[in-house]
XYZ file of C-alpha atoms in Angstrom:
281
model
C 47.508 3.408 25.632
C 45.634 6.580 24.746
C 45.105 8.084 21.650
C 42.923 10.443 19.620
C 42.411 11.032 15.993
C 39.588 13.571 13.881
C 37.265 12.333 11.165
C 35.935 15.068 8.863
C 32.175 13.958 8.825
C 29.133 14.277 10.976
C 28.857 12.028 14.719
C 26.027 9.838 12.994
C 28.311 9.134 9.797
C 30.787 7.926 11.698
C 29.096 6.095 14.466
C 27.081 4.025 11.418
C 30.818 3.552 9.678
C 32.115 2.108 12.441
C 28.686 -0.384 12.761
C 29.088 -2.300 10.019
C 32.018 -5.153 10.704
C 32.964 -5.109 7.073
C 34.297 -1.474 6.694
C 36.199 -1.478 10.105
C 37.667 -4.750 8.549
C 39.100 -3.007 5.133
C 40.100 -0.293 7.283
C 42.279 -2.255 9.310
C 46.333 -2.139 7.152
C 47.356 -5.451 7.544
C 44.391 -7.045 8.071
C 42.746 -10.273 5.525
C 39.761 -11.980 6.251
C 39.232 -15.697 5.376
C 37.049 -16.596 2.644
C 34.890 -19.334 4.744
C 34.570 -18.372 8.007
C 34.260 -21.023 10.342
C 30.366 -22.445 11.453
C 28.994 -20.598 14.696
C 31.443 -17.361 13.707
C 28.475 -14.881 13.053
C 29.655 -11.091 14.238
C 33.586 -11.882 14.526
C 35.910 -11.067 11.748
C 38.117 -13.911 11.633
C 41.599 -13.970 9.865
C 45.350 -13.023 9.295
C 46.879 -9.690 10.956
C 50.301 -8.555 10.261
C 51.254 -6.083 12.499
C 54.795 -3.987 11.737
C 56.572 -3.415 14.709
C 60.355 -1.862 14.358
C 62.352 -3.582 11.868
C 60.460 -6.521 11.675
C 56.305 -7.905 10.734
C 54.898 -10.059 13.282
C 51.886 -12.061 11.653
C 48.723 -13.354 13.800
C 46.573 -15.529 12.824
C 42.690 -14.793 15.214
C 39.690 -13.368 15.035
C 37.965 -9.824 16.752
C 34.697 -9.235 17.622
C 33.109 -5.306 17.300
C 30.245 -4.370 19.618
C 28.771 -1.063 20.735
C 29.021 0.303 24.551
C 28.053 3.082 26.516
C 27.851 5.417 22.715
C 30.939 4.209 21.619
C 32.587 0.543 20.337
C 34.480 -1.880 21.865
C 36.705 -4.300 19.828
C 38.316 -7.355 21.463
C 41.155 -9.567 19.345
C 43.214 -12.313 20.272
C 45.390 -14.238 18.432
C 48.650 -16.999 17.632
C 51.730 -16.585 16.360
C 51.352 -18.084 12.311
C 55.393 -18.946 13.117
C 55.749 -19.588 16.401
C 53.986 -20.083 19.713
C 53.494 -16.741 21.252
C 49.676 -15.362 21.622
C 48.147 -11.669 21.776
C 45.150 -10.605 23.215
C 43.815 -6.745 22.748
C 41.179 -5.068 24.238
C 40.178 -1.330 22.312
C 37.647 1.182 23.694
C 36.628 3.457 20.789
C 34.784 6.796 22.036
C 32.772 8.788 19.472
C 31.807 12.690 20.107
C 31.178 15.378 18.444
C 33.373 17.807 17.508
C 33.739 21.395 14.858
C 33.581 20.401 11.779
C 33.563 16.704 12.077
C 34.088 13.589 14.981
C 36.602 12.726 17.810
C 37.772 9.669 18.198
C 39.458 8.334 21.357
C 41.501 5.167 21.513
C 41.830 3.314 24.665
C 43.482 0.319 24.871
C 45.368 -2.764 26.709
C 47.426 -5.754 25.690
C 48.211 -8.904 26.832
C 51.272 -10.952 24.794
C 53.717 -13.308 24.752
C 56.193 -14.832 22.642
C 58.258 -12.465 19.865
C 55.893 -9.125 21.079
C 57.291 -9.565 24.156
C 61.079 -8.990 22.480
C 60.340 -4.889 22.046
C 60.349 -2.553 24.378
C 56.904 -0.335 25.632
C 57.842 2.301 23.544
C 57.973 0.257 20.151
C 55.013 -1.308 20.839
C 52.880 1.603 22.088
C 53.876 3.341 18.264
C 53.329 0.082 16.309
C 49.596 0.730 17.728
C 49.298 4.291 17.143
C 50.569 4.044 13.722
C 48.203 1.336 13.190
C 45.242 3.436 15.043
C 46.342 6.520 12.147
C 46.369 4.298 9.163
C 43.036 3.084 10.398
C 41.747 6.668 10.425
C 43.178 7.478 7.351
C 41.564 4.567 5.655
C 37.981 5.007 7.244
C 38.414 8.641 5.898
C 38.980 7.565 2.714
C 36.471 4.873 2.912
C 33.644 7.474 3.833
C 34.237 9.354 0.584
C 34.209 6.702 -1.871
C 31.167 5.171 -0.334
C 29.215 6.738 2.930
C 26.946 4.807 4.689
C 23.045 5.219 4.034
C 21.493 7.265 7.171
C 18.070 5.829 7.769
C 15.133 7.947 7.550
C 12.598 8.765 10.053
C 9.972 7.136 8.109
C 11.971 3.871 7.686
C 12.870 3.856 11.891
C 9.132 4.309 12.693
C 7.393 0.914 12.986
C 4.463 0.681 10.656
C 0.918 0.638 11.866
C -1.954 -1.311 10.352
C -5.233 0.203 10.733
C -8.178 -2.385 10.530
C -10.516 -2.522 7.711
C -13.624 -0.203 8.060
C -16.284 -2.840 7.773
C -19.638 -2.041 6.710
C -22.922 -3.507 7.940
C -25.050 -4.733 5.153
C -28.419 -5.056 7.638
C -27.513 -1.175 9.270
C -31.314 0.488 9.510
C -29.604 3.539 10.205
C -31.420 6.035 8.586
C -29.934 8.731 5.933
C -30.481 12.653 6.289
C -33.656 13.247 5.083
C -35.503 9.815 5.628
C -38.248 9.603 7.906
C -38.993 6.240 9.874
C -41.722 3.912 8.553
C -41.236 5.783 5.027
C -40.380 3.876 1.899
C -39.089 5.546 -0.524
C -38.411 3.206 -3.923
C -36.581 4.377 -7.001
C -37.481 2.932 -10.237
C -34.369 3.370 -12.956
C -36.158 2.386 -16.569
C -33.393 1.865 -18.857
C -34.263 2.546 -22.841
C -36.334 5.671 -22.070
C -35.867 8.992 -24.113
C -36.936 12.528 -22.995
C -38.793 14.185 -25.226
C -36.947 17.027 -26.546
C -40.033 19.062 -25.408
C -39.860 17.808 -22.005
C -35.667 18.656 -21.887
C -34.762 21.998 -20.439
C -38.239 23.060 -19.844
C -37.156 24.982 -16.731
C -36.009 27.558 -18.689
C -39.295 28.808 -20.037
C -41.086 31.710 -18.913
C -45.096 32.689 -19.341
C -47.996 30.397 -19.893
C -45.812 28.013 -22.244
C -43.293 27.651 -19.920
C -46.011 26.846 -17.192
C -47.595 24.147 -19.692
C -44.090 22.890 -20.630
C -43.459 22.578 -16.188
C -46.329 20.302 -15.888
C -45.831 18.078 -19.090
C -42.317 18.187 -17.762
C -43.840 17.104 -14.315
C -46.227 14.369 -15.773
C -43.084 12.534 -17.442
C -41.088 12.608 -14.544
C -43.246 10.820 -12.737
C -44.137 8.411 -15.454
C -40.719 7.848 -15.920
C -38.866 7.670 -12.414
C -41.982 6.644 -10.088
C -43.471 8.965 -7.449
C -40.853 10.730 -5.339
C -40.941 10.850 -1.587
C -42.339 14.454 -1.316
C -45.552 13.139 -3.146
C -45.762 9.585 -1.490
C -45.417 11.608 2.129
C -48.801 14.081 0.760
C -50.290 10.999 -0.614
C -54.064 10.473 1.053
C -54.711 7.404 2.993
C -56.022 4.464 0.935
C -58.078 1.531 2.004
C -60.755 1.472 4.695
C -59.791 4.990 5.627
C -59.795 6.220 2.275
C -62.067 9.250 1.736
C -64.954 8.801 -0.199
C -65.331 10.385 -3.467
C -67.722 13.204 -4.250
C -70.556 12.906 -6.774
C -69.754 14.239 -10.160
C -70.714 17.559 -10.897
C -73.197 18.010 -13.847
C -73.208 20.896 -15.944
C -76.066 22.503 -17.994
C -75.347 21.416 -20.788
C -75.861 17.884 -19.992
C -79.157 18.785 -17.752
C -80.476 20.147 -21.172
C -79.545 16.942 -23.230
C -82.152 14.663 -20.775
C -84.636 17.827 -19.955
C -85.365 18.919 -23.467
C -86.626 15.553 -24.684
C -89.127 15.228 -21.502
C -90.667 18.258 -21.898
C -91.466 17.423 -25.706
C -93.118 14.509 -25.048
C -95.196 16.013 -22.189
C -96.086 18.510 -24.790
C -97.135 15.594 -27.589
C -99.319 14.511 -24.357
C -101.351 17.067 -23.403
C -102.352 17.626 -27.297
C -103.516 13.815 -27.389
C -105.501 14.220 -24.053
C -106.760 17.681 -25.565
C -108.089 15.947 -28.621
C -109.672 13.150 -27.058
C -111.601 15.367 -24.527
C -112.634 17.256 -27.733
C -114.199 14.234 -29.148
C -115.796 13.028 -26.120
C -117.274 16.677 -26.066
């Protein structure tokens, strides 16, 4: 048996729709699932099917299994007569494509009976299926509008990737921009230290006063933060190799303190000698 059918709604709609077990299943007229499905049943719908044929209702009592081939679905049933002894077996081929304005279905089926099926004809039988194959269109179509199925996103079908943790080495001697090897350069942070308010903002002085203000600015910088890394790099050698200090320079005004004394009491001492010759005289 061939048959075709259209479904108003995009190839991927309807190729999800006919994925899940549970729509096909309440798409099916006719068809009633059993509450408890038997143990091991996973994937097969298992239950009653009454199937109109003619004049009369033939009820089966089975189970089908849906699975996807080759793009499209295949859907295998078999079943036994709830009155009676005969058995059915079915075999559907569902093909999905694309077509204007929506999807094309094709139908293509076989099957294999005995008992009461057997009683018809092959033209009663092949349009009890198609008229089941419609009313199962009809349904899915209706089915699809109350509730569509979700289409994944490309985020959700792309595995997720873990990127290891960045560790950091605590005992790395790389050195930063700007350091130079064998250089230590030490910070000192004094909490509970004030700048002067003469000190603040003395950058933005001009003239003699705003050179005074630069140094005193200067002077409590490094009083209060330590010696930066420009001065310990022009810093002169200390130790054995540390050059040796210059004399102090003395001015005139202290040679006069010490001189004018002296020449006083040289004075006092050649009018004592001058006297004493006198007397001798």
């Amino acid at each position: 048996m061939e048959h075709e059918a259209f479904v108003p709604f995009p190839l991927e709609t309807v190729r999800l729709a006919l994925g899940e077990p549970d729509r096909v299943a309440r798409c099916v007229s006719g068809l009633q699932l059993d509450v408890d499905p038997p143990a091991g049943s996973a994937g097969t719908l298992t239950g009653r099917l009454r199937l109109r044929i003619g004049n009369s209702t033939i009820t089966y009592r089975g189970n089908v299994r849906i699975a996807e081939c080759d793009g499209g679905f295949e859907i295998e049933g078999e079943g036994v007569e709830a009155r009676g002894s005969g058995t059915v077996k079915a075999a559907l081929v569902i093909g999905v494509e694309p077509a204007e304005d929506g999807t094309r279905l094709g139908f293509s089926g076989a099957v294999q009976a005995e008992g009461r099926l057997t009683e018809y004809d092959a033209d009663t039988v092949d349009a009890a299926g198609r008229r089941l194959l419609d009313r199962f269109v009809a349904d899915l179509v209706t089915d699809l509008e109350a509730e569509p199925p979700a289409v994944p996103s490309a985020a959700a079908e792309q595995p997720s990737v873990t990127l290891p943790e960045e560790t950091v080495d605590e005992a790395d001697d790389t050195l930063l921009p700007g350091e130079e090897e064998g250089l230590d350069v030490v910070e000192f942070e004094v909490p509970g230290i004030e700048v002067p308010e003469n000190v603040a903002g003395l950058e933005e002085g001009t003239g003699l006063g705003a050179q005074a203000h630069s140094a005193e600015a200067a002077h409590a910088r490094r009083t209060m933060i330590g010696r930066s890394a420009e001065e310990v790099d022009h810093a002169p050698p200390r130790g054995r190799y540390a050059p040796v200090p210059a004399p102090p320079a003395t001015s005139a005004t202290a040679t006069l303190r010490w001189a004018a004394p002296a020449a006083a009491a040289l004075v006092a001492s050649a009018v004592v000698v001058g006297r004493v010759l006198r007397r001798r005289r």
